[in-house]
PDB file of C-alpha atoms in Angstrom:
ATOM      1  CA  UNK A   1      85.828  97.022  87.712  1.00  0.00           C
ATOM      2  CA  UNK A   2      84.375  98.889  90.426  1.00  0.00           C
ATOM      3  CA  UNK A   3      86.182 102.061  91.724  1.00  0.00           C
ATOM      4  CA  UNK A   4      88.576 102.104  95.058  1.00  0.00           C
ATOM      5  CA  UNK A   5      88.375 104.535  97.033  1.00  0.00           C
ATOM      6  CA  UNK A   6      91.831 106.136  98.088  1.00  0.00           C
ATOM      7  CA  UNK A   7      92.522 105.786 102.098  1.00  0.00           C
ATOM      8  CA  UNK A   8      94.103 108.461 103.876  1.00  0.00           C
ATOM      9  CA  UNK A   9      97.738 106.678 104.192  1.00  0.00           C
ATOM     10  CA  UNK A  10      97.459 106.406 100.973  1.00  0.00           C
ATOM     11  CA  UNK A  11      97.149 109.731  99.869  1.00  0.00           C
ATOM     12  CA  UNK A  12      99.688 110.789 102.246  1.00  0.00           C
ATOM     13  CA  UNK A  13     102.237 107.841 100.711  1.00  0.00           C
ATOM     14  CA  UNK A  14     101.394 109.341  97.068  1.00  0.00           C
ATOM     15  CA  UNK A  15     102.109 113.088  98.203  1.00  0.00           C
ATOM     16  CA  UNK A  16     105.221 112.027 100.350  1.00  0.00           C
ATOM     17  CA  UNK A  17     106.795 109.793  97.040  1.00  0.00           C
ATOM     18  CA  UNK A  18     104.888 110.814  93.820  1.00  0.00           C
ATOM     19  CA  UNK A  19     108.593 113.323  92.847  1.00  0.00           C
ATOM     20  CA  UNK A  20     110.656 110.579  93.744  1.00  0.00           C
ATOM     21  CA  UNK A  21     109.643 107.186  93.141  1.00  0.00           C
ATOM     22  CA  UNK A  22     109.310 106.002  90.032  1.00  0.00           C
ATOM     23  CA  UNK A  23     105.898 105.661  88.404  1.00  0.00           C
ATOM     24  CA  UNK A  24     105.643 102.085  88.035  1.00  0.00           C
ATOM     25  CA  UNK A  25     106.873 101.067  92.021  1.00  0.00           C
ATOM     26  CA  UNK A  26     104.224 103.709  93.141  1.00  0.00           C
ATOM     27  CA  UNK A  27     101.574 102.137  91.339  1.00  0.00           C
ATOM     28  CA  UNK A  28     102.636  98.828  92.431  1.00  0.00           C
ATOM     29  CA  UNK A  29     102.930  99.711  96.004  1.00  0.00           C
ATOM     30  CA  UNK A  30     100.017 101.664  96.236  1.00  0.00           C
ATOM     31  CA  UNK A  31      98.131  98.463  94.154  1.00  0.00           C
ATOM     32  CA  UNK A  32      97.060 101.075  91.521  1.00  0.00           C
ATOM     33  CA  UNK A  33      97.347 101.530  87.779  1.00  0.00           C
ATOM     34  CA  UNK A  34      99.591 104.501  86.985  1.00  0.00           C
ATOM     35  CA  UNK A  35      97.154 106.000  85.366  1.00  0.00           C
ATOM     36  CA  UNK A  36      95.192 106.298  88.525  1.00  0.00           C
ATOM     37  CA  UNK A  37      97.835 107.493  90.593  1.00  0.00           C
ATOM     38  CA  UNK A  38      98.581 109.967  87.785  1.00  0.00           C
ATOM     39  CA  UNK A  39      94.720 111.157  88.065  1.00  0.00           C
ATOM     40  CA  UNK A  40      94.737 111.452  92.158  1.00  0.00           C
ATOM     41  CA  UNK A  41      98.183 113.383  91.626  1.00  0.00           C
ATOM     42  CA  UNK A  42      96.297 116.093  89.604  1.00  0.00           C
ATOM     43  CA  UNK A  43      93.162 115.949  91.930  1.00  0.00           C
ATOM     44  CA  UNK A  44      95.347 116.390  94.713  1.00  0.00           C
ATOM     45  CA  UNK A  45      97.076 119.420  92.523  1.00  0.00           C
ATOM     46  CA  UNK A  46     100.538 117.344  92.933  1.00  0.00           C
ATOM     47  CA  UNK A  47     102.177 116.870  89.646  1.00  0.00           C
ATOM     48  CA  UNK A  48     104.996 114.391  89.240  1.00  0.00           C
ATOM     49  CA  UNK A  49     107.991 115.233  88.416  1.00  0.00           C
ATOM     50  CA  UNK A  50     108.952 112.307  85.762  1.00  0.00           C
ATOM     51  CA  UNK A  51     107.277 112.893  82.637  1.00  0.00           C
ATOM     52  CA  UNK A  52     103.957 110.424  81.304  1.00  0.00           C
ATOM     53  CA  UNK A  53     105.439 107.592  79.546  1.00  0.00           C
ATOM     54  CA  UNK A  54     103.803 108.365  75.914  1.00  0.00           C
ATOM     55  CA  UNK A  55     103.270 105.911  73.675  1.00  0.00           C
ATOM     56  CA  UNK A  56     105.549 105.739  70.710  1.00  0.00           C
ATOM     57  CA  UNK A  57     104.681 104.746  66.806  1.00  0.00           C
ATOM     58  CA  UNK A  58     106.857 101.168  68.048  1.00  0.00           C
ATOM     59  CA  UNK A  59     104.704 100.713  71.002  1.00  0.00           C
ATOM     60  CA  UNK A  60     102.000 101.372  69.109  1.00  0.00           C
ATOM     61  CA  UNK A  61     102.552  98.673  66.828  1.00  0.00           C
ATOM     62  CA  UNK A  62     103.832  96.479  68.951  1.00  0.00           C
ATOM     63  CA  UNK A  63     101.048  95.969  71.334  1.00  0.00           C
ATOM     64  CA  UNK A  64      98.509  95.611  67.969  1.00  0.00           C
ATOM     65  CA  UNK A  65     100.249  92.564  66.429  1.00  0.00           C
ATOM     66  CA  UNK A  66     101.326  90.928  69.280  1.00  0.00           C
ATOM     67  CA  UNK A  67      99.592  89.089  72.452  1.00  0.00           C
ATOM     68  CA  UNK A  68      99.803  91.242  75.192  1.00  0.00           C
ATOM     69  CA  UNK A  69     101.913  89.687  78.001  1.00  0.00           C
ATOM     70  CA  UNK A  70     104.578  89.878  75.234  1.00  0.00           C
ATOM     71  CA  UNK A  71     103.878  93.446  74.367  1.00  0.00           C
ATOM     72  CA  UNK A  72     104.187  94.590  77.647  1.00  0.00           C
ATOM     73  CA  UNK A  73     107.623  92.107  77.628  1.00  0.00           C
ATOM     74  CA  UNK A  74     108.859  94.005  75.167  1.00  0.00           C
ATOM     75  CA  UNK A  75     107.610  97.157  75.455  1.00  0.00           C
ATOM     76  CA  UNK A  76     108.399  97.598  79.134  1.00  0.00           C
ATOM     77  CA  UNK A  77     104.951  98.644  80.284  1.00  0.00           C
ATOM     78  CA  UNK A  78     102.630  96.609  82.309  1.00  0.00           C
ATOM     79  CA  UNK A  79      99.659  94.220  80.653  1.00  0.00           C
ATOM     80  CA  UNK A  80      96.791  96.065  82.437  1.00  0.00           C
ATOM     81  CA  UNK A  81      98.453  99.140  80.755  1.00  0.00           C
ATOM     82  CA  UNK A  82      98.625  97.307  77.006  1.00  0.00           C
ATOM     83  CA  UNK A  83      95.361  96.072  77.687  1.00  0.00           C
ATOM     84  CA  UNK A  84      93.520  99.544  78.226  1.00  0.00           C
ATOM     85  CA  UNK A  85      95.609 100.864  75.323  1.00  0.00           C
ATOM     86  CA  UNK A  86      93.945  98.553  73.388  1.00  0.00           C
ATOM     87  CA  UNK A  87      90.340  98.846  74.348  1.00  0.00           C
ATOM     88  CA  UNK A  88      90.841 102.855  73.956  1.00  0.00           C
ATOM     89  CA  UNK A  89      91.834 101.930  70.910  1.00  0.00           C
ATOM     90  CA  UNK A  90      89.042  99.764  69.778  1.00  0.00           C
ATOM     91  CA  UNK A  91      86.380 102.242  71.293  1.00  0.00           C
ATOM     92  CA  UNK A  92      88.303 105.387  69.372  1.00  0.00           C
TER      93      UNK A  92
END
């Protein structure tokens, strides 16, 4: 996947909503993974106020053993966010 580049308004959106908004309507409004708007929080020196979702032993297990639209079903987190999971996983 190649690499967006972050536009101006969008920067500004991030800095204006990044202690308010929720993570996951951020991400979705900006069309970014959380992690990403996590990493252009720190480069911008912003840091959110709602702590990183971590992943729990549950999670953990849950996303393994079952296919991921389900995981993320049950789990509450998004697919593309099972799916790196996963292939951090594998590559570990």
């Amino acid at each position: 996947m190649a690499y967006k580049f972050w536009l101006t308004t969008e920067i500004k959106f991030l800095s204006k909503n990044i202690k308010t908004m929720p993570l996951p309507e951020l991400a979705k409004h900006l069309n970014r993974t959380e992690e990403g708007v996590i990493r252009k929080a720190y480069e911008l020196g912003i840091q959110p106020t709602q702590p990183m979702n971590r992943w729990s032993a549950e999670d953990l297990h849950i996303a393994q053993t079952l296919p991921p639209e389900e995981a993320a079903a049950q789990t509450g987190r998004t697919l593309q966010s099972i799916r790196m999971k996963l292939s951090r996983l594998k590559a570990a």
